[in-house]
Every structure is written in structure tokens, then in C-alpha cells.
PDB file of C-alpha atoms and ligand atoms in Angstrom:
ATOM      1  CA  UNK D   1       0.066   0.042  -0.010  1.00  0.00           C
ATOM      2  CA  UNK D   2       1.390   3.351  -0.564  1.00  0.00           C
ATOM      3  CA  UNK D   3       0.552   6.712   1.071  1.00  0.00           C
ATOM      4  CA  UNK D   4       1.408  10.309   0.262  1.00  0.00           C
ATOM      5  CA  UNK D   5      -0.207  12.303   2.823  1.00  0.00           C
ATOM      6  CA  UNK D   6      -0.043  12.390   6.726  1.00  0.00           C
ATOM      7  CA  UNK D   7      -3.969  11.183   6.604  1.00  0.00           C
ATOM      8  CA  UNK D   8      -3.633   8.637   4.084  1.00  0.00           C
ATOM      9  CA  UNK D   9      -0.465   7.052   5.895  1.00  0.00           C
ATOM     10  CA  UNK D  10      -2.195   7.370   9.369  1.00  0.00           C
ATOM     11  CA  UNK D  11      -5.280   5.182   7.779  1.00  0.00           C
ATOM     12  CA  UNK D  12      -2.969   2.169   7.245  1.00  0.00           C
ATOM     13  CA  UNK D  13      -0.202   2.273   9.827  1.00  0.00           C
ATOM     14  CA  UNK D  14      -1.535  -0.121  12.110  1.00  0.00           C
ATOM     15  CA  UNK D  15      -1.193  -2.824   9.265  1.00  0.00           C
ATOM     16  CA  UNK D  16       2.415  -2.114   7.992  1.00  0.00           C
ATOM     17  CA  UNK D  17       5.161  -4.180   8.844  1.00  0.00           C
ATOM     18  CA  UNK D  18       8.017  -2.558   6.354  1.00  0.00           C
ATOM     19  CA  UNK D  19       8.145   0.991   5.341  1.00  0.00           C
ATOM     20  CA  UNK D  20       9.765   2.503   2.450  1.00  0.00           C
ATOM     21  CA  UNK D  21       9.498   6.313   3.536  1.00  0.00           C
ATOM     22  CA  UNK D  22      11.244   9.566   2.826  1.00  0.00           C
ATOM     23  CA  UNK D  23      11.103  12.423   5.695  1.00  0.00           C
ATOM     24  CA  UNK D  24       8.405  10.299   7.190  1.00  0.00           C
ATOM     25  CA  UNK D  25       6.421  12.024  10.232  1.00  0.00           C
ATOM     26  CA  UNK D  26       7.848  10.492  13.245  1.00  0.00           C
ATOM     27  CA  UNK D  27       4.692  10.804  14.983  1.00  0.00           C
ATOM     28  CA  UNK D  28       3.415   7.984  12.809  1.00  0.00           C
ATOM     29  CA  UNK D  29       5.923   5.447  14.274  1.00  0.00           C
ATOM     30  CA  UNK D  30       3.462   5.591  17.420  1.00  0.00           C
ATOM     31  CA  UNK D  31       0.804   4.269  15.079  1.00  0.00           C
ATOM     32  CA  UNK D  32       2.414   1.078  13.921  1.00  0.00           C
ATOM     33  CA  UNK D  33       2.502  -1.883  16.179  1.00  0.00           C
ATOM     34  CA  UNK D  34       3.392  -4.196  13.478  1.00  0.00           C
ATOM     35  CA  UNK D  35       6.321  -1.904  12.037  1.00  0.00           C
ATOM     36  CA  UNK D  36       9.868  -4.335  12.022  1.00  0.00           C
ATOM     37  CA  UNK D  37      11.603  -2.551   9.273  1.00  0.00           C
ATOM     38  CA  UNK D  38      12.234   1.342   7.973  1.00  0.00           C
ATOM     39  CA  UNK D  39      13.755   1.516   4.649  1.00  0.00           C
ATOM     40  CA  UNK D  40      14.820   4.957   3.906  1.00  0.00           C
ATOM     41  CA  UNK D  41      14.767   6.499   0.242  1.00  0.00           C
ATOM     42  CA  UNK D  42      17.868   8.039   0.808  1.00  0.00           C
ATOM     43  CA  UNK D  43      21.355   7.982   2.393  1.00  0.00           C
ATOM     44  CA  UNK D  44      20.848   9.944   5.322  1.00  0.00           C
ATOM     45  CA  UNK D  45      18.660   8.659   8.282  1.00  0.00           C
ATOM     46  CA  UNK D  46      19.260  11.095  10.970  1.00  0.00           C
ATOM     47  CA  UNK D  47      15.853  12.266  11.235  1.00  0.00           C
ATOM     48  CA  UNK D  48      14.579   8.890  11.671  1.00  0.00           C
ATOM     49  CA  UNK D  49      17.470   8.073  14.147  1.00  0.00           C
ATOM     50  CA  UNK D  50      16.214  10.948  16.059  1.00  0.00           C
ATOM     51  CA  UNK D  51      12.697  10.017  16.521  1.00  0.00           C
ATOM     52  CA  UNK D  52      12.131   8.970  20.071  1.00  0.00           C
ATOM     53  CA  UNK D  53       8.740   7.738  18.574  1.00  0.00           C
ATOM     54  CA  UNK D  54      10.338   5.025  17.042  1.00  0.00           C
ATOM     55  CA  UNK D  55      10.852   1.524  18.797  1.00  0.00           C
ATOM     56  CA  UNK D  56      14.457   0.841  19.448  1.00  0.00           C
ATOM     57  CA  UNK D  57      14.156  -3.210  18.247  1.00  0.00           C
ATOM     58  CA  UNK D  58      13.043  -1.818  14.596  1.00  0.00           C
ATOM     59  CA  UNK D  59      15.651  -2.322  12.054  1.00  0.00           C
ATOM     60  CA  UNK D  60      16.696   1.244   9.928  1.00  0.00           C
ATOM     61  CA  UNK D  61      18.254   0.704   6.713  1.00  0.00           C
ATOM     62  CA  UNK D  62      19.639   3.525   4.378  1.00  0.00           C
ATOM     63  CA  UNK D  63      20.434   3.546   0.827  1.00  0.00           C
ATOM     64  CA  UNK D  64      23.944   2.437   0.234  1.00  0.00           C
ATOM     65  CA  UNK D  65      26.076   2.332  -3.051  1.00  0.00           C
ATOM     66  CA  UNK D  66      23.930   4.248  -5.119  1.00  0.00           C
ATOM     67  CA  UNK D  67      24.761   8.047  -4.823  1.00  0.00           C
ATOM     68  CA  UNK D  68      28.429   7.722  -5.028  1.00  0.00           C
ATOM     69  CA  UNK D  69      28.460   8.055  -8.954  1.00  0.00           C
ATOM     70  CA  UNK D  70      25.734  11.226  -9.367  1.00  0.00           C
ATOM     71  CA  UNK D  71      27.186  13.226  -6.499  1.00  0.00           C
ATOM     72  CA  UNK D  72      30.901  12.751  -7.711  1.00  0.00           C
ATOM     73  CA  UNK D  73      29.814  13.966 -11.064  1.00  0.00           C
ATOM     74  CA  UNK D  74      28.125  16.770  -9.190  1.00  0.00           C
ATOM     75  CA  UNK D  75      31.298  17.568  -7.483  1.00  0.00           C
ATOM     76  CA  UNK D  76      33.462  17.613 -10.513  1.00  0.00           C
ATOM     77  CA  UNK D  77      30.737  19.561 -12.560  1.00  0.00           C
ATOM     78  CA  UNK D  78      31.292  22.123 -10.242  1.00  0.00           C
ATOM     79  CA  UNK D  79      34.833  22.208  -9.389  1.00  0.00           C
ATOM     80  CA  UNK D  80      35.720  22.078 -13.254  1.00  0.00           C
ATOM     81  CA  UNK D  81      33.499  24.732 -13.947  1.00  0.00           C
ATOM     82  CA  UNK D  82      35.287  26.595 -11.436  1.00  0.00           C
ATOM     83  CA  UNK D  83      38.841  26.024 -12.256  1.00  0.00           C
ATOM     84  CA  UNK D  84      38.059  26.230 -16.213  1.00  0.00           C
ATOM     85  CA  UNK D  85      36.191  29.472 -15.809  1.00  0.00           C
ATOM     86  CA  UNK D  86      32.965  28.205 -17.562  1.00  0.00           C
ATOM     87  CA  UNK D  87      31.099  30.934 -16.398  1.00  0.00           C
ATOM     88  CA  UNK D  88      33.344  33.677 -17.584  1.00  0.00           C
ATOM     89  CA  UNK D  89      33.495  32.051 -20.827  1.00  0.00           C
ATOM     90  CA  UNK D  90      30.095  31.748 -21.508  1.00  0.00           C
ATOM     91  CA  UNK D  91      29.611  35.182 -20.453  1.00  0.00           C
ATOM     92  CA  UNK D  92      31.956  36.387 -22.993  1.00  0.00           C
ATOM     93  CA  UNK D  93      30.268  34.357 -25.759  1.00  0.00           C
ATOM     94  CA  UNK D  94      26.828  36.152 -25.074  1.00  0.00           C
ATOM     95  CA  UNK D  95      28.781  39.332 -25.879  1.00  0.00           C
ATOM     96  CA  UNK D  96      30.741  37.986 -28.571  1.00  0.00           C
ATOM     97  CA  UNK D  97      34.015  38.596 -26.768  1.00  0.00           C
ATOM     98  CA  UNK D  98      37.321  36.580 -27.755  1.00  0.00           C
ATOM     99  CA  UNK D  99      38.675  36.786 -24.394  1.00  0.00           C
ATOM    100  CA  UNK D 100      42.263  36.255 -22.950  1.00  0.00           C
ATOM    101  CA  UNK D 101      41.340  34.156 -19.944  1.00  0.00           C
ATOM    102  CA  UNK D 102      43.582  32.470 -17.464  1.00  0.00           C
ATOM    103  CA  UNK D 103      42.233  29.312 -16.357  1.00  0.00           C
ATOM    104  CA  UNK D 104      43.727  26.233 -14.058  1.00  0.00           C
ATOM    105  CA  UNK D 105      43.605  22.427 -14.016  1.00  0.00           C
ATOM    106  CA  UNK D 106      42.449  20.078 -11.307  1.00  0.00           C
ATOM    107  CA  UNK D 107      45.358  17.762 -12.265  1.00  0.00           C
ATOM    108  CA  UNK D 108      48.258  18.725  -9.416  1.00  0.00           C
ATOM    109  CA  UNK D 109      45.627  20.459  -6.979  1.00  0.00           C
ATOM    110  CA  UNK D 110      44.564  18.611  -3.539  1.00  0.00           C
ATOM    111  CA  UNK D 111      41.298  17.640  -2.672  1.00  0.00           C
ATOM    112  CA  UNK D 112      40.113  16.553   0.983  1.00  0.00           C
ATOM    113  CA  UNK D 113      37.391  14.218   1.156  1.00  0.00           C
ATOM    114  CA  UNK D 114      35.882  14.060   4.496  1.00  0.00           C
ATOM    115  CA  UNK D 115      33.799  10.775   4.589  1.00  0.00           C
ATOM    116  CA  UNK D 116      34.888   8.055   3.193  1.00  0.00           C
ATOM    117  CA  UNK D 117      31.832   5.886   2.748  1.00  0.00           C
ATOM    118  CA  UNK D 118      30.453   4.669  -0.465  1.00  0.00           C
ATOM    119  CA  UNK D 119      29.942   8.264  -1.978  1.00  0.00           C
ATOM    120  CA  UNK D 120      33.486   9.503  -0.407  1.00  0.00           C
ATOM    121  CA  UNK D 121      35.360   6.769  -2.197  1.00  0.00           C
ATOM    122  CA  UNK D 122      33.906   7.519  -5.609  1.00  0.00           C
ATOM    123  CA  UNK D 123      34.924  10.974  -5.311  1.00  0.00           C
ATOM    124  CA  UNK D 124      38.330   9.901  -4.322  1.00  0.00           C
ATOM    125  CA  UNK D 125      38.219   7.679  -7.461  1.00  0.00           C
ATOM    126  CA  UNK D 126      37.572  10.312  -9.941  1.00  0.00           C
ATOM    127  CA  UNK D 127      39.609  12.603  -8.200  1.00  0.00           C
ATOM    128  CA  UNK D 128      42.670  10.232  -8.907  1.00  0.00           C
ATOM    129  CA  UNK D 129      41.635   9.898 -12.409  1.00  0.00           C
ATOM    130  CA  UNK D 130      41.840  13.657 -12.716  1.00  0.00           C
ATOM    131  CA  UNK D 131      45.686  13.512 -11.299  1.00  0.00           C
ATOM    132  CA  UNK D 132      44.573  15.200  -7.955  1.00  0.00           C
ATOM    133  CA  UNK D 133      46.436  14.760  -4.651  1.00  0.00           C
ATOM    134  CA  UNK D 134      43.778  13.211  -2.287  1.00  0.00           C
ATOM    135  CA  UNK D 135      43.475  13.374   1.300  1.00  0.00           C
ATOM    136  CA  UNK D 136      40.619  11.956   3.467  1.00  0.00           C
ATOM    137  CA  UNK D 137      38.919  12.100   7.045  1.00  0.00           C
ATOM    138  CA  UNK D 138      37.129   9.062   8.309  1.00  0.00           C
ATOM    139  CA  UNK D 139      36.365   7.518  11.700  1.00  0.00           C
ATOM    140  CA  UNK D 140      38.126   4.581  10.975  1.00  0.00           C
ATOM    141  CA  UNK D 141      41.245   3.173   8.780  1.00  0.00           C
ATOM    142  CA  UNK D 142      39.160   1.151   6.437  1.00  0.00           C
ATOM    143  CA  UNK D 143      39.751   3.271   3.670  1.00  0.00           C
ATOM    144  CA  UNK D 144      42.803   4.973   4.448  1.00  0.00           C
ATOM    145  CA  UNK D 145      45.015   2.980   1.632  1.00  0.00           C
ATOM    146  CA  UNK D 146      42.488   4.863  -0.902  1.00  0.00           C
ATOM    147  CA  UNK D 147      44.091   8.398  -0.355  1.00  0.00           C
ATOM    148  CA  UNK D 148      47.369   9.633  -0.269  1.00  0.00           C
ATOM    149  CA  UNK D 149      47.107  10.806   3.147  1.00  0.00           C
ATOM    150  CA  UNK D 150      44.463   9.589   5.834  1.00  0.00           C
ATOM    151  CA  UNK D 151      43.111  11.420   8.933  1.00  0.00           C
ATOM    152  CA  UNK D 152      41.241  10.883  11.592  1.00  0.00           C
ATOM    153  CA  UNK D 153      38.387  12.974  13.450  1.00  0.00           C
ATOM    154  CA  UNK D 154      40.752  14.364  15.901  1.00  0.00           C
ATOM    155  CA  UNK D 155      43.150  15.957  13.578  1.00  0.00           C
ATOM    156  CA  UNK D 156      40.555  18.218  11.580  1.00  0.00           C
ATOM    157  CA  UNK D 157      42.913  21.401  11.212  1.00  0.00           C
ATOM    158  CA  UNK D 158      45.870  19.497  10.078  1.00  0.00           C
ATOM    159  CA  UNK D 159      43.494  17.830   7.444  1.00  0.00           C
ATOM    160  CA  UNK D 160      42.186  21.218   6.001  1.00  0.00           C
ATOM    161  CA  UNK D 161      45.240  23.018   6.380  1.00  0.00           C
ATOM    162  CA  UNK D 162      46.961  21.772   2.900  1.00  0.00           C
ATOM    163  CA  UNK D 163      43.705  21.763   0.685  1.00  0.00           C
ATOM    164  CA  UNK D 164      42.509  23.288  -2.383  1.00  0.00           C
ATOM    165  CA  UNK D 165      39.150  21.727  -2.170  1.00  0.00           C
ATOM    166  CA  UNK D 166      36.996  20.591   0.950  1.00  0.00           C
ATOM    167  CA  UNK D 167      34.361  18.117   0.235  1.00  0.00           C
ATOM    168  CA  UNK D 168      32.029  16.977   2.959  1.00  0.00           C
ATOM    169  CA  UNK D 169      30.113  13.719   2.665  1.00  0.00           C
ATOM    170  CA  UNK D 170      29.772  12.963   6.143  1.00  0.00           C
ATOM    171  CA  UNK D 171      26.501  11.835   7.625  1.00  0.00           C
ATOM    172  CA  UNK D 172      25.002  14.146  10.216  1.00  0.00           C
ATOM    173  CA  UNK D 173      25.602  12.923  13.564  1.00  0.00           C
ATOM    174  CA  UNK D 174      26.354  13.910  17.377  1.00  0.00           C
ATOM    175  CA  UNK D 175      29.923  14.039  16.376  1.00  0.00           C
ATOM    176  CA  UNK D 176      29.679  15.448  12.949  1.00  0.00           C
ATOM    177  CA  UNK D 177      27.192  18.265  13.486  1.00  0.00           C
ATOM    178  CA  UNK D 178      28.850  21.631  13.102  1.00  0.00           C
ATOM    179  CA  UNK D 179      32.041  20.211  12.709  1.00  0.00           C
ATOM    180  CA  UNK D 180      33.176  22.599  10.313  1.00  0.00           C
ATOM    181  CA  UNK D 181      33.016  25.758  12.563  1.00  0.00           C
ATOM    182  CA  UNK D 182      35.017  29.184  11.947  1.00  0.00           C
ATOM    183  CA  UNK D 183      38.121  27.521  13.530  1.00  0.00           C
ATOM    184  CA  UNK D 184      38.480  25.040  10.881  1.00  0.00           C
ATOM    185  CA  UNK D 185      37.342  27.542   8.211  1.00  0.00           C
ATOM    186  CA  UNK D 186      39.957  29.859   9.298  1.00  0.00           C
ATOM    187  CA  UNK D 187      42.720  26.562   8.984  1.00  0.00           C
ATOM    188  CA  UNK D 188      41.797  26.204   5.462  1.00  0.00           C
ATOM    189  CA  UNK D 189      44.168  28.076   2.895  1.00  0.00           C
ATOM    190  CA  UNK D 190      42.412  31.425   1.768  1.00  0.00           C
ATOM    191  CA  UNK D 191      42.337  30.312  -1.936  1.00  0.00           C
ATOM    192  CA  UNK D 192      40.399  27.226  -0.946  1.00  0.00           C
ATOM    193  CA  UNK D 193      36.711  26.073  -1.652  1.00  0.00           C
ATOM    194  CA  UNK D 194      34.132  24.065   0.755  1.00  0.00           C
ATOM    195  CA  UNK D 195      31.889  21.816  -1.024  1.00  0.00           C
ATOM    196  CA  UNK D 196      29.125  20.540   0.950  1.00  0.00           C
ATOM    197  CA  UNK D 197      27.400  17.336  -0.594  1.00  0.00           C
ATOM    198  CA  UNK D 198      26.267  15.702   2.900  1.00  0.00           C
ATOM    199  CA  UNK D 199      24.223  17.832   5.266  1.00  0.00           C
ATOM    200  CA  UNK D 200      23.788  21.325   5.794  1.00  0.00           C
ATOM    201  CA  UNK D 201      24.397  21.392   9.619  1.00  0.00           C
ATOM    202  CA  UNK D 202      27.875  19.560   9.589  1.00  0.00           C
ATOM    203  CA  UNK D 203      28.799  23.390   8.830  1.00  0.00           C
ATOM    204  CA  UNK D 204      28.119  26.327  11.377  1.00  0.00           C
ATOM    205  CA  UNK D 205      26.088  28.390   8.706  1.00  0.00           C
ATOM    206  CA  UNK D 206      26.724  31.927  10.390  1.00  0.00           C
ATOM    207  CA  UNK D 207      30.520  30.988  10.624  1.00  0.00           C
ATOM    208  CA  UNK D 208      30.609  29.993   6.881  1.00  0.00           C
ATOM    209  CA  UNK D 209      28.958  33.363   6.003  1.00  0.00           C
ATOM    210  CA  UNK D 210      31.200  34.941   8.241  1.00  0.00           C
ATOM    211  CA  UNK D 211      34.578  33.120   6.487  1.00  0.00           C
ATOM    212  CA  UNK D 212      33.392  33.856   3.182  1.00  0.00           C
ATOM    213  CA  UNK D 213      32.585  37.493   3.972  1.00  0.00           C
ATOM    214  CA  UNK D 214      36.015  38.091   5.599  1.00  0.00           C
ATOM    215  CA  UNK D 215      37.751  35.924   2.801  1.00  0.00           C
ATOM    216  CA  UNK D 216      38.924  33.245   5.063  1.00  0.00           C
ATOM    217  CA  UNK D 217      37.943  30.893   2.432  1.00  0.00           C
ATOM    218  CA  UNK D 218      37.712  31.964  -1.664  1.00  0.00           C
ATOM    219  CA  UNK D 219      34.132  30.315  -1.945  1.00  0.00           C
ATOM    220  CA  UNK D 220      31.528  27.567  -1.383  1.00  0.00           C
ATOM    221  CA  UNK D 221      30.003  25.079  -3.723  1.00  0.00           C
ATOM    222  CA  UNK D 222      26.673  23.987  -1.653  1.00  0.00           C
ATOM    223  CA  UNK D 223      24.126  21.680  -2.259  1.00  0.00           C
ATOM    224  CA  UNK D 224      22.672  21.223   1.404  1.00  0.00           C
ATOM    225  CA  UNK D 225      21.703  23.885   3.766  1.00  0.00           C
ATOM    226  CA  UNK D 226      20.732  23.945   7.740  1.00  0.00           C
ATOM    227  CA  UNK D 227      17.273  24.822   6.451  1.00  0.00           C
ATOM    228  CA  UNK D 228      16.050  23.436   3.264  1.00  0.00           C
ATOM    229  CA  UNK D 229      14.687  24.686   1.051  1.00  0.00           C
ATOM    230  CA  UNK D 230      17.504  27.818   1.477  1.00  0.00           C
ATOM    231  CA  UNK D 231      15.019  30.875   2.714  1.00  0.00           C
ATOM    232  CA  UNK D 232      15.325  33.658  -0.039  1.00  0.00           C
ATOM    233  CA  UNK D 233      16.586  35.841   2.659  1.00  0.00           C
ATOM    234  CA  UNK D 234      19.602  33.822   3.220  1.00  0.00           C
ATOM    235  CA  UNK D 235      22.726  35.671   2.331  1.00  0.00           C
ATOM    236  CA  UNK D 236      24.658  32.571   1.193  1.00  0.00           C
ATOM    237  CA  UNK D 237      21.968  33.150  -2.464  1.00  0.00           C
ATOM    238  CA  UNK D 238      24.313  36.093  -3.189  1.00  0.00           C
ATOM    239  CA  UNK D 239      27.651  35.992  -1.315  1.00  0.00           C
ATOM    240  CA  UNK D 240      30.401  36.184  -4.094  1.00  0.00           C
ATOM    241  CA  UNK D 241      32.245  32.859  -4.886  1.00  0.00           C
ATOM    242  CA  UNK D 242      29.115  30.902  -3.025  1.00  0.00           C
ATOM    243  CA  UNK D 243      27.251  28.299  -5.752  1.00  0.00           C
ATOM    244  CA  UNK D 244      23.935  27.438  -4.049  1.00  0.00           C
ATOM    245  CA  UNK D 245      21.763  24.204  -5.738  1.00  0.00           C
ATOM    246  CA  UNK D 246      18.598  23.005  -4.591  1.00  0.00           C
ATOM    247  CA  UNK D 247      19.746  19.434  -2.903  1.00  0.00           C
ATOM    248  CA  UNK D 248      19.851  17.669  -6.133  1.00  0.00           C
ATOM    249  CA  UNK D 249      23.651  16.200  -6.196  1.00  0.00           C
ATOM    250  CA  UNK D 250      22.441  12.554  -5.992  1.00  0.00           C
ATOM    251  CA  UNK D 251      18.581  12.337  -6.670  1.00  0.00           C
ATOM    252  CA  UNK D 252      16.676   9.385  -5.367  1.00  0.00           C
ATOM    253  CA  UNK D 253      15.485   7.575  -8.446  1.00  0.00           C
ATOM    254  CA  UNK D 254      12.619   5.616  -8.574  1.00  0.00           C
ATOM    255  CA  UNK D 255      14.919   2.942 -10.503  1.00  0.00           C
ATOM    256  CA  UNK D 256      17.645   3.037  -8.202  1.00  0.00           C
ATOM    257  CA  UNK D 257      16.311   3.393  -4.789  1.00  0.00           C
ATOM    258  CA  UNK D 258      13.215   0.918  -6.075  1.00  0.00           C
ATOM    259  CA  UNK D 259      16.008  -1.793  -6.902  1.00  0.00           C
ATOM    260  CA  UNK D 260      17.714  -1.641  -4.003  1.00  0.00           C
ATOM    261  CA  UNK D 261      14.297  -1.956  -1.845  1.00  0.00           C
ATOM    262  CA  UNK D 262      13.564  -4.868  -3.894  1.00  0.00           C
ATOM    263  CA  UNK D 263      17.080  -6.664  -3.288  1.00  0.00           C
ATOM    264  CA  UNK D 264      16.619  -5.805   0.763  1.00  0.00           C
ATOM    265  CA  UNK D 265      13.117  -7.029   0.716  1.00  0.00           C
ATOM    266  CA  UNK D 266      13.994 -10.410  -0.812  1.00  0.00           C
ATOM    267  CA  UNK D 267      16.654 -10.834   1.742  1.00  0.00           C
ATOM    268  CA  UNK D 268      14.149  -9.659   4.486  1.00  0.00           C
ATOM    269  CA  UNK D 269      11.757 -12.091   3.224  1.00  0.00           C
ATOM    270  CA  UNK D 270      14.225 -14.841   3.236  1.00  0.00           C
ATOM    271  CA  UNK D 271      15.374 -14.027   6.667  1.00  0.00           C
ATOM    272  CA  UNK D 272      19.197 -12.707   5.500  1.00  0.00           C
ATOM    273  CA  UNK D 273      20.899  -9.725   6.602  1.00  0.00           C
ATOM    274  CA  UNK D 274      19.921  -6.603   5.322  1.00  0.00           C
ATOM    275  CA  UNK D 275      21.849  -4.024   3.391  1.00  0.00           C
ATOM    276  CA  UNK D 276      22.728  -0.518   4.639  1.00  0.00           C
ATOM    277  CA  UNK D 277      21.592  -1.354   8.355  1.00  0.00           C
ATOM    278  CA  UNK D 278      21.945   1.979  10.356  1.00  0.00           C
ATOM    279  CA  UNK D 279      23.547   1.777  13.625  1.00  0.00           C
ATOM    280  CA  UNK D 280      21.866   3.987  16.402  1.00  0.00           C
ATOM    281  CA  UNK D 281      25.010   4.201  18.395  1.00  0.00           C
ATOM    282  CA  UNK D 282      27.058   5.238  15.370  1.00  0.00           C
ATOM    283  CA  UNK D 283      24.239   7.446  14.413  1.00  0.00           C
ATOM    284  CA  UNK D 284      24.385   6.444  10.666  1.00  0.00           C
TER     285      UNK D 284
HETATM  286  C1  GLV R 301      19.721  13.102   0.476  1.00  0.00           C
HETATM  287  O1  GLV R 301      20.229  13.447   0.891  1.00  0.00           O
HETATM  288  C2  GLV R 301      20.040  11.418   0.887  1.00  0.00           C
HETATM  289  O2  GLV R 301      20.282  11.291   2.279  1.00  0.00           O
HETATM  290  O3  GLV R 301      19.660  10.585   0.169  1.00  0.00           O
END
């Protein structure tokens, strides 16, 4: 059964054992005595994990291994557009200007990827194809051998200090909320760019606005925000050097999420372990 409103979901919740959902109202969890498993349509499950209404014994799964390709393409589309000055070139074309313009390359630049799950790993792989130096930060050493230099969360200032680009792919957890604050932004080189494709609240937004305004960093490419949609009066819309996109870097497609869910449903029905189980303690 499907539901597209609070009211229609409320009517069927007492029968639901398996729930495939996105941005689901937590109060409805209390109306679901048979619920055993919640599959999110996305990668981030911070809202479901934070719902006190959801009984502890219910399994929560997130979509894994689906978003790395599109999100990595988003990151490199934006970075290439910046270093190859595509906006200035299009602007010159509009006025038939044959301009002399200096551009740079990604090759030789250093990118730091914070979060080395399936999304971060794909960004690392593509960065290496562009001959970039790749630094990574993650909680465990599992993916350390994939990057030129690996850092753990105790060494954020050292991690960001040598970067041209800092890319955030981290999940939002108690440990990661607000991890990029003014101190970290100041520790980045002044020519560096921040790219956030994780969650808006990884960054202390007023600190970011201050760092951009005072030139602590050169710019930001932001697909996620503390509040979404980004309110029209938020100054990020118009700050120089800032690109704002509406949370589109890794779209949940019917094909991708549907196929993932059906594979997981088959595992559920056969009693096999599910893919993408979220760990409440870890927070993702
Ligand atoms: C989208 O942001 C997701 O978590 O999949």
C-alpha cells in the first residue's frame, strides 16, 4: 500500500510491517504496532534515528552504494566549471567577446574528502583520475589506503590546512554536527573552496557566512543547507564565490531506490541480513 499524505499514511499504519519512506512524520511511528523495518529512500537517516517515537528494536536501513556516481559527477562538474572559468567564458560568448582568460586545472591540486563511505570513495576514485592529490578523513582506517594522506576526526585542522578543495560527504551525527566551524574554516588556505554534499548542519552556517565575507576561504559550492529550501533572505544566495544548488547532487531515483529496496525486501523475506543497516549508536 502507498500513502502520499499524513492522513492517508495514518489510515494504514496499523497494518504496516515494512515501511519505505522519505521525510516520514515521526509521530506516525506510534501508530504502527506491527512495524519491523524502515527503509529510507535516501542515504541520510538522521531524522529517523532521532525520532524518539521509533521503538529501539525496529531495523532502519539506508540506501548505500547508489549515490556515489551522481554525487561525484556533481562535485567535479562544479569544480571543473570553477577552475576552467566556464561561467566567464559563457558570459564572454554572449557578448561575442574573444577573451584572454587564464584558467587552471584540477590536476596537481589537493582535494580533501571528509567521509569515506561509498560516496566519498567514488569522489576519491574520480579525483585520482583527474591526477589530483587526495586526502581523506574518516573515523576508521578502513579506507585509509585509498588516499594519499589519511586523517581521523581528531586532526581536522591538519586535514584542511593543505587543501585546495574540502568536500564534505559525512553523515549528520552527534559527532559531525557543526564540525566545520570558524576555526576549521580559518585553518583552510584562503584560496580554498568548500563543497558540501553531505548535510547543511555539518557546517556552522553563520561561521561559513563570516568566513566567506572576510575572505578566510575563497568560496563554497553548497547543495545542502541547515534549512531547506534555503530561505530567500539567506545571504548565501548572493555571496560572491558561492554556488547554491537545491539538494540535487544525488537524486533518489525510482529505478535506483526501487531496485535497492526490492533486493533488500527479498533478503528480509528470506531472513538474510539487510543491506545498509543504520547503527543507532554510531548515528548513521
Ligand atoms: C539525500 O540527501 C539522501 O540522504 O539520500
